[in-house]
PDB file of C-alpha atoms in Angstrom:
ATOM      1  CA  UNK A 138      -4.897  -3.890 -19.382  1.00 94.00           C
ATOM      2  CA  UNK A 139      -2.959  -3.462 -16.070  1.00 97.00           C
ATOM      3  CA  UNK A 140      -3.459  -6.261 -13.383  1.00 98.00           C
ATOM      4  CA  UNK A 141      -3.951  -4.820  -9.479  1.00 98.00           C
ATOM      5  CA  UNK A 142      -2.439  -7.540  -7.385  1.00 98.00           C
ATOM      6  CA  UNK A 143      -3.191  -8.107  -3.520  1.00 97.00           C
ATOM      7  CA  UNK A 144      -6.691  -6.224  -3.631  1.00 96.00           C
ATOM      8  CA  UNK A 145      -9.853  -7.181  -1.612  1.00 92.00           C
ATOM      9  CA  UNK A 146     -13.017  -9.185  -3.448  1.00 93.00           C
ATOM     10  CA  UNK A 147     -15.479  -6.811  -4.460  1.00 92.00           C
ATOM     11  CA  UNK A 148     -13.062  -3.606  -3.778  1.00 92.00           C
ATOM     12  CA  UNK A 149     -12.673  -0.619  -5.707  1.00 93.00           C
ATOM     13  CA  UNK A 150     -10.626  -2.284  -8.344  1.00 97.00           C
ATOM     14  CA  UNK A 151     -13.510  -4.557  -9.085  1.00 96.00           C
ATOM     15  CA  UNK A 152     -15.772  -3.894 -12.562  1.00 95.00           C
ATOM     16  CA  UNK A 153     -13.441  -1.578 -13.985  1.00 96.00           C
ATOM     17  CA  UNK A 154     -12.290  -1.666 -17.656  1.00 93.00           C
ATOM     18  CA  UNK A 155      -9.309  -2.485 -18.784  1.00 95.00           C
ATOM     19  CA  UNK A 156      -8.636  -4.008 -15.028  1.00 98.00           C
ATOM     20  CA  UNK A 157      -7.938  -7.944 -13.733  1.00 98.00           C
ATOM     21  CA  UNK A 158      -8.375  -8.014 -10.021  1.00 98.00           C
ATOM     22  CA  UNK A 159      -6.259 -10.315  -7.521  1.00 98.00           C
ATOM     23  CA  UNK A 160      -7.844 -10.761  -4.453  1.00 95.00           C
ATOM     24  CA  UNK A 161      -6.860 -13.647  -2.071  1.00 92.00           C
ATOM     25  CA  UNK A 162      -8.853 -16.323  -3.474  1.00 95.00           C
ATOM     26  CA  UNK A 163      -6.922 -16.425  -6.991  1.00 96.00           C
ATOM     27  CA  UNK A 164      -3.498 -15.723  -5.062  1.00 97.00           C
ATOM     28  CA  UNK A 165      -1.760 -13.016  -6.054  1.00 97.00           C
ATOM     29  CA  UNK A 166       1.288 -14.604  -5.609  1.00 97.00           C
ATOM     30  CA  UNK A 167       0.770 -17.035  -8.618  1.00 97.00           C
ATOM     31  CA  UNK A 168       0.235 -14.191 -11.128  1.00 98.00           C
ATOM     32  CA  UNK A 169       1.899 -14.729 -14.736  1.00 97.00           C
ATOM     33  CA  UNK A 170       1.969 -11.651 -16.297  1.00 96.00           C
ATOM     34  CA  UNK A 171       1.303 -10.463 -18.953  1.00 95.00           C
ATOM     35  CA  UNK A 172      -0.048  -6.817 -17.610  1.00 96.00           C
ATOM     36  CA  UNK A 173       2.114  -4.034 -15.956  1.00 97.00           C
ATOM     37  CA  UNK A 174       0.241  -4.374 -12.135  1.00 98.00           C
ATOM     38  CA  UNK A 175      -0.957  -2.329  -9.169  1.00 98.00           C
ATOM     39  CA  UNK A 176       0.474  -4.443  -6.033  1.00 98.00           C
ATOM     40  CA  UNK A 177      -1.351  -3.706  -3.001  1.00 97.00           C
ATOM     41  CA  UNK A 178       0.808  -6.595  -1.049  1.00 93.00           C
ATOM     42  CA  UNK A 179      -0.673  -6.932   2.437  1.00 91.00           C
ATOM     43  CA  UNK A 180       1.159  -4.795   5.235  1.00 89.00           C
ATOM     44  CA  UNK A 181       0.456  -6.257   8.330  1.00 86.00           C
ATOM     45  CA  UNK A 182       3.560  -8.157   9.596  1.00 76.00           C
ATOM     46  CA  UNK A 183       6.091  -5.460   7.789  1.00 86.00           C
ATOM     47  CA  UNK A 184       4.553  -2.026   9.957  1.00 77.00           C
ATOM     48  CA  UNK A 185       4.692  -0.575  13.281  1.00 76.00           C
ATOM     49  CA  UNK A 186       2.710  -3.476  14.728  1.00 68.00           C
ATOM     50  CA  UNK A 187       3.927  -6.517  12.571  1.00 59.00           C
ATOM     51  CA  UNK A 188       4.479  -8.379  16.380  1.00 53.00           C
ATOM     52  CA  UNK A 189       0.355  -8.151  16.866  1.00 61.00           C
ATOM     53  CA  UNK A 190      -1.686  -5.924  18.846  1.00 67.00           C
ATOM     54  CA  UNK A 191      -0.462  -5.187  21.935  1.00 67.00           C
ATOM     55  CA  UNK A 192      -3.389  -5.915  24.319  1.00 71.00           C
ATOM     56  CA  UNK A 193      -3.290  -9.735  22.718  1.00 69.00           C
ATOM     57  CA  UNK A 194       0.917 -10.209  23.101  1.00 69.00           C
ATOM     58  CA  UNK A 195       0.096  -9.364  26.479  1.00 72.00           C
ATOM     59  CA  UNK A 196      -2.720 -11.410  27.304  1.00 78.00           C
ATOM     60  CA  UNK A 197      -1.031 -14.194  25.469  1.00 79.00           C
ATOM     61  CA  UNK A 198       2.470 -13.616  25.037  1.00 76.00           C
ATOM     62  CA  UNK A 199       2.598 -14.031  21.397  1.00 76.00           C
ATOM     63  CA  UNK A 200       4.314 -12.331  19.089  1.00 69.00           C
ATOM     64  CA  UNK A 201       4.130 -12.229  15.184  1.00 73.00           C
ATOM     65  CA  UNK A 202       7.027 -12.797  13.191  1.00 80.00           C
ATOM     66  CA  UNK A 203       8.466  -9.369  11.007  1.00 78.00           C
ATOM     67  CA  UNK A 204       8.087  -9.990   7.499  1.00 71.00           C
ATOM     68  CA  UNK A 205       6.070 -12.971   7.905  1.00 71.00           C
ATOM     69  CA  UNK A 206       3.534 -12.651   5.039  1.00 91.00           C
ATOM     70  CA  UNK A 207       4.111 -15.679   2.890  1.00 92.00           C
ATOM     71  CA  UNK A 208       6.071 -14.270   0.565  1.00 94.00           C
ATOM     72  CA  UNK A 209       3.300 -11.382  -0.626  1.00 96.00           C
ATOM     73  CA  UNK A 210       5.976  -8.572  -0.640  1.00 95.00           C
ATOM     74  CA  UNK A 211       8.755 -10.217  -2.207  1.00 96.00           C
ATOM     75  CA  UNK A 212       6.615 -11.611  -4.931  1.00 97.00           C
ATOM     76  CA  UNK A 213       4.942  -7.966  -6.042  1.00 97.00           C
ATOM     77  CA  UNK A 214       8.282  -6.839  -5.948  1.00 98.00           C
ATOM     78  CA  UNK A 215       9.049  -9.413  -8.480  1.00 98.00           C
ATOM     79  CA  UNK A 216       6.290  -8.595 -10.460  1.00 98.00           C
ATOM     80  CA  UNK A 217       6.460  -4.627 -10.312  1.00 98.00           C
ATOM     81  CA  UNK A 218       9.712  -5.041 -11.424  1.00 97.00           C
ATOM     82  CA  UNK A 219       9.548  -7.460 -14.034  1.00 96.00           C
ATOM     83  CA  UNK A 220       5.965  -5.939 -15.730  1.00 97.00           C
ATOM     84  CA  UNK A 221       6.543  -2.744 -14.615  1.00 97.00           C
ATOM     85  CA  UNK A 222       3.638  -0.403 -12.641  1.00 98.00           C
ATOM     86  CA  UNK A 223       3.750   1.002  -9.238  1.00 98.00           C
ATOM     87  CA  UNK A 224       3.733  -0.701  -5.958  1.00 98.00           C
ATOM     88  CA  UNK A 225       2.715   0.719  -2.371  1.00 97.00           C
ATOM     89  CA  UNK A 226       3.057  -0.057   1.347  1.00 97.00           C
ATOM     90  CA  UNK A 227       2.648   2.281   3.994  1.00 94.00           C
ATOM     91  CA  UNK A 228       4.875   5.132   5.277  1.00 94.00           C
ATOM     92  CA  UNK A 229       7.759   3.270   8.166  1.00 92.00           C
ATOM     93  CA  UNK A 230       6.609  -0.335   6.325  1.00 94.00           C
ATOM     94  CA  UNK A 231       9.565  -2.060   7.154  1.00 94.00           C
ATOM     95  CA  UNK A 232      10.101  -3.591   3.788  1.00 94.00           C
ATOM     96  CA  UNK A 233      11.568  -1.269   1.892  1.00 96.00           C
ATOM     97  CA  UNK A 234      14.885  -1.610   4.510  1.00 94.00           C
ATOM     98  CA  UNK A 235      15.035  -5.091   4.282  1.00 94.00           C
ATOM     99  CA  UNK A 236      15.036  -5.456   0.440  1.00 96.00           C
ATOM    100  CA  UNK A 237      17.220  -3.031   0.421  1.00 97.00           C
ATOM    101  CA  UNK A 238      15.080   0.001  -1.104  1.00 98.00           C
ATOM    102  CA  UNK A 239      15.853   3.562  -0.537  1.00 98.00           C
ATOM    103  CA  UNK A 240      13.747   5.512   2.134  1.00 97.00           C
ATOM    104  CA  UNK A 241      12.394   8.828   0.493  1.00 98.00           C
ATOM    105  CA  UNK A 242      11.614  11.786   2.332  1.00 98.00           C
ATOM    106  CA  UNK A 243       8.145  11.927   4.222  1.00 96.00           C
ATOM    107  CA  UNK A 244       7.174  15.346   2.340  1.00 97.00           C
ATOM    108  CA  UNK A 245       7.560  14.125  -0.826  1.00 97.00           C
ATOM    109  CA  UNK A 246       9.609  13.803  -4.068  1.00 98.00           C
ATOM    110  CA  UNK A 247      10.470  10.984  -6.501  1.00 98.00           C
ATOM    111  CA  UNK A 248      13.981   9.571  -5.709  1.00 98.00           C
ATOM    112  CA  UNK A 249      16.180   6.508  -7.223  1.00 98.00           C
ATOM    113  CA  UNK A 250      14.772   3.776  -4.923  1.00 98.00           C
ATOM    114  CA  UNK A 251      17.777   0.867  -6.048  1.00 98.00           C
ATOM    115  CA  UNK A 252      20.038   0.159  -9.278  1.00 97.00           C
ATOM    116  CA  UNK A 253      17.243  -1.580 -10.752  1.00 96.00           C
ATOM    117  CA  UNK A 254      14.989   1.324 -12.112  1.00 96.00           C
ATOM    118  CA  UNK A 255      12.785   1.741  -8.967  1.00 98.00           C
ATOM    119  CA  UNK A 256      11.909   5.077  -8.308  1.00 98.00           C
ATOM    120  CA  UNK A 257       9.868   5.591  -4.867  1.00 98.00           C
ATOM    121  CA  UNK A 258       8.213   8.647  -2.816  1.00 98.00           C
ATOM    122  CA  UNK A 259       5.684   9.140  -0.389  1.00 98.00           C
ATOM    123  CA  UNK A 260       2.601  10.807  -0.828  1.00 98.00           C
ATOM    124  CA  UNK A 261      -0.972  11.184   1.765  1.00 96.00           C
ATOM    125  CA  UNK A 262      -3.519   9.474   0.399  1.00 95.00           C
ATOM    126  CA  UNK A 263      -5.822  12.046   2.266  1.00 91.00           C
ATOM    127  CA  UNK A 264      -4.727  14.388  -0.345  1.00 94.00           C
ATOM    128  CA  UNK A 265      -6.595  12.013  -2.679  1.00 95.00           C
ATOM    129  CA  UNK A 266      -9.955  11.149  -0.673  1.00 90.00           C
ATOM    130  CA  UNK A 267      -8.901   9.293   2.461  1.00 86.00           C
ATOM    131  CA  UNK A 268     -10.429  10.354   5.383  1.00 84.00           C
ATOM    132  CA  UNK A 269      -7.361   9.972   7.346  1.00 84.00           C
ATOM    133  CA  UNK A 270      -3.620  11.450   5.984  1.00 86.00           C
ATOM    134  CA  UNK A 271      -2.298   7.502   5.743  1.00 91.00           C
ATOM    135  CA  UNK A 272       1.388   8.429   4.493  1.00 94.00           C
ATOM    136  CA  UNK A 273       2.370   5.794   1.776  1.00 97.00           C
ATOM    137  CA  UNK A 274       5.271   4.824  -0.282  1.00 98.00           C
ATOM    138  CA  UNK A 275       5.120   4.520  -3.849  1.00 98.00           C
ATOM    139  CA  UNK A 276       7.563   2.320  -5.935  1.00 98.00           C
ATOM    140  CA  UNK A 277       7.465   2.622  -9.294  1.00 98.00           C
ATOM    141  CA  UNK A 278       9.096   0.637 -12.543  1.00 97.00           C
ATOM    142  CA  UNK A 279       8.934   1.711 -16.061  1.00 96.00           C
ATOM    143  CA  UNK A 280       6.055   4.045 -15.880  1.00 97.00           C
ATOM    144  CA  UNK A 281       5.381   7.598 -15.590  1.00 96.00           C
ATOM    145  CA  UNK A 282       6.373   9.487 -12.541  1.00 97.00           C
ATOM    146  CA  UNK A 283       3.572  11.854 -12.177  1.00 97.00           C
ATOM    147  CA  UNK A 284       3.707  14.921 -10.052  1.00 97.00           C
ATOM    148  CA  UNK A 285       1.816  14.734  -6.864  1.00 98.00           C
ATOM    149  CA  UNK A 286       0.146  16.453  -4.272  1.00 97.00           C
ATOM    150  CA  UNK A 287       3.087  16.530  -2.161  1.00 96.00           C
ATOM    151  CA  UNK A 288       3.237  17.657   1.523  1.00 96.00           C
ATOM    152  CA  UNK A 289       2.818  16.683   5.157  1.00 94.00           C
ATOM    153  CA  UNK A 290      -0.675  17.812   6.465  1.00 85.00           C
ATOM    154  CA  UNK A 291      -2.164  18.539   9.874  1.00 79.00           C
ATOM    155  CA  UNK A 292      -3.672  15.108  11.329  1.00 74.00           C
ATOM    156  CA  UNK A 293      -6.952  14.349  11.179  1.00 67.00           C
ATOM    157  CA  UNK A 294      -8.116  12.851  14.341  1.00 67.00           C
ATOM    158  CA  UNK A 295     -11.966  11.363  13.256  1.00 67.00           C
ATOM    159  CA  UNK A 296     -14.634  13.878  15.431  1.00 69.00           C
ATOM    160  CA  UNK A 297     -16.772  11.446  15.712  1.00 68.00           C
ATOM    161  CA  UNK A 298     -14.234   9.484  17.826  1.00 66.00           C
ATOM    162  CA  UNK A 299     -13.259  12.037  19.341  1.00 66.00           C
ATOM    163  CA  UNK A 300     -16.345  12.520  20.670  1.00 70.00           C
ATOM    164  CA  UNK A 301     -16.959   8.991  21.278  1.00 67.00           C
ATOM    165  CA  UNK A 302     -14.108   8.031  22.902  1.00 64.00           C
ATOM    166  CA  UNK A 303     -12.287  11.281  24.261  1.00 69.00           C
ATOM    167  CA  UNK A 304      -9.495  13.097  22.729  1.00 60.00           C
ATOM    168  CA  UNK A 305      -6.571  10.675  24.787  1.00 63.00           C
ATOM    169  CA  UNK A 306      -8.035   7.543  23.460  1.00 61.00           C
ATOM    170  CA  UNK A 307      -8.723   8.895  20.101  1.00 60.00           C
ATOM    171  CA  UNK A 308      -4.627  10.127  19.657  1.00 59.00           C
ATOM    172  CA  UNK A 309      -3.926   7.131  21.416  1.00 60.00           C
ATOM    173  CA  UNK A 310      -5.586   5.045  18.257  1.00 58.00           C
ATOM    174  CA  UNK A 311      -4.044   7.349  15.943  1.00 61.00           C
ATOM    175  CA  UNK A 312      -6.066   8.354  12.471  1.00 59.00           C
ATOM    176  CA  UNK A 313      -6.959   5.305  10.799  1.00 63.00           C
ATOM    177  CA  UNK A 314      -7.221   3.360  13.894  1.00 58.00           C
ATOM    178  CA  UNK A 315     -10.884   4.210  15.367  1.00 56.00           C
ATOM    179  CA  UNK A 316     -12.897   3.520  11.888  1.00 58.00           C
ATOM    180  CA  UNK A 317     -13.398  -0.520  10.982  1.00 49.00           C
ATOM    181  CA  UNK A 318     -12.534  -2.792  13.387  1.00 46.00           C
ATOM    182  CA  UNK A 319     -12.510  -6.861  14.248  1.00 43.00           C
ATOM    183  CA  UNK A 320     -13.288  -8.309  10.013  1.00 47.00           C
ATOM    184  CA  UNK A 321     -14.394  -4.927   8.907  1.00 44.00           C
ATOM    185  CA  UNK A 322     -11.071  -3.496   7.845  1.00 52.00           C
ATOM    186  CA  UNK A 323     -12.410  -1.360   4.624  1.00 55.00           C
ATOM    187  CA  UNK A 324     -12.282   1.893   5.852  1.00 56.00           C
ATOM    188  CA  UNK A 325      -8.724   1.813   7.257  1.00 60.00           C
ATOM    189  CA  UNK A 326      -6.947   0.368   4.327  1.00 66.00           C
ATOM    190  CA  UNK A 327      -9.690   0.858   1.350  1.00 75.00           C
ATOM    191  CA  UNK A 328      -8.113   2.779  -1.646  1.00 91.00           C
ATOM    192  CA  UNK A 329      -9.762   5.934  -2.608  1.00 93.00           C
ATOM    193  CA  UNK A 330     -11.099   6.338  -6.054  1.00 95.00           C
ATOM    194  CA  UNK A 331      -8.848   9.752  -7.128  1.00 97.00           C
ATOM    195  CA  UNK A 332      -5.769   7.660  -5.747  1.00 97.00           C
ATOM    196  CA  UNK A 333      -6.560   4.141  -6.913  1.00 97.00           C
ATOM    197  CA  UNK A 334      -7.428   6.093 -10.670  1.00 97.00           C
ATOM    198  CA  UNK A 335      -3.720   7.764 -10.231  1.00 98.00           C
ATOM    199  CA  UNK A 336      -1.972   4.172  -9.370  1.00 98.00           C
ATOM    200  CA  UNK A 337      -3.885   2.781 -12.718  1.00 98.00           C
ATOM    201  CA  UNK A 338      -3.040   5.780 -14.735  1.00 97.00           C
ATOM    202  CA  UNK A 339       0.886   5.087 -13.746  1.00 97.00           C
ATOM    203  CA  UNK A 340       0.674   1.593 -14.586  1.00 97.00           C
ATOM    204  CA  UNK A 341      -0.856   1.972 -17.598  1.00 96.00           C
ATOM    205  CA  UNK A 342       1.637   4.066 -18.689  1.00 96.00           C
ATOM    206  CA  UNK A 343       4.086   1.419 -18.270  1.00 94.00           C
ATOM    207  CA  UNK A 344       2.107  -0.509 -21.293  1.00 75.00           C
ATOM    208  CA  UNK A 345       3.083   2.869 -23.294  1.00 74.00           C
ATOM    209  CA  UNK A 346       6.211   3.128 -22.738  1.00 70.00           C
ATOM    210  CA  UNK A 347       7.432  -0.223 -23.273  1.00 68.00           C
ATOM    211  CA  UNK A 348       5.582  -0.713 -26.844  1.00 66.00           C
ATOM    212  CA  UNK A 349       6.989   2.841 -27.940  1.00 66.00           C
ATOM    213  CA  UNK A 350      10.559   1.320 -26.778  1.00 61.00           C
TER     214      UNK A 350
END
């Protein structure tokens, strides 16, 4: 069993063997183990926007506190670490500065990602089924550290915004940010099957390894 923490109801980690979802109703945050995990924390207050949108800190001057997600991030980190599995945010989350976890290169590569066992990389989830590139960073604790389809690829601007909307507007939203929109969030940050598979696969792993230690 491996337990994938952080993940929307009904998502791609729901009805799958051997798998315990977390979505926000049970509260990720409250999870007591036993089961190396998948932690999908949530992202929005540690990337490039974590202040809001723009348009709406300009209509009302409000601005979003960095970091402020209730504790989500430091509480997977607690739990990757402590059940072992694999983690991810995306690529320039601010989160991995502040707790103090290395950066790795953007094309790829495991590296030593703190004096705790962490390893982290980044890898494209379009390499894996994601209609956009959508860098991420991996961190991973007592598990395998699989090879992956490493790289930076060309950008993938969506044609059909592209057409909608013009080529300015449509590199002006950047890859993942003309699909979904207002509630309907799924196909920005939805997990692809090949990569969600590889995340389980690593986890489970860490099950292995720790009853062959």
């Amino acid at each position: 069993m491996v337990a994938a923490l952080y993940v929307e109801a009904g998502g791609s980690y729901y009805d799958l063997p051997n798998v315990d979802p977390w979505d926000e109703r049970r509260d990720a945050r409250l999870y007591p183990g036993p089961y190396p995990v998948v932690v999908h924390s949530p992202c929005q207050r540690w990337g490039k926007l974590w202040a809001g949108q723009p348009l709406h800190i300009k209509r009302t001057g409000q601005r979003k506190q960095k970091g402020a997600d209730q504790g989500c991030f430091k509480c997977g980190l607690s739990d990757v670490r402590r059940w072992g599995g694999v983690m991810e945010h995306p690529w320039g989350s601010h989160a991995w500065a502040f707790f103090g976890l290395t950066v790795p290169s953007r094309a790829g590569g495991w590296v030593r990602a703190d004096e705790l066992g962490g390893w982290t990389c980044c890898v494209e989830q379009g390499r894996y089924g994601h209609y956009a590139r959508k860098p991420t960073l991996l961190l991973a604790y007592d598990c395998d550290l699989p090879d992956l389809d490493w790289g930076i690829g060309e950008p993938r601007l969506d044609p059909e915004i592209v057409a909608r909307m013009g080529l300015k507007r449509a590199k002006r939203l950047g890859e993942v940010g003309g699909k979904g929109g207002g509630r309907d969030s799924a196909p920005r940050i939805g997990t692809p099957a090949p990569f969600r598979d590889l995340l389980i696969a690593m986890a489970q792993s860490a099950n292995r390894l720790r009853l062959a230690a």
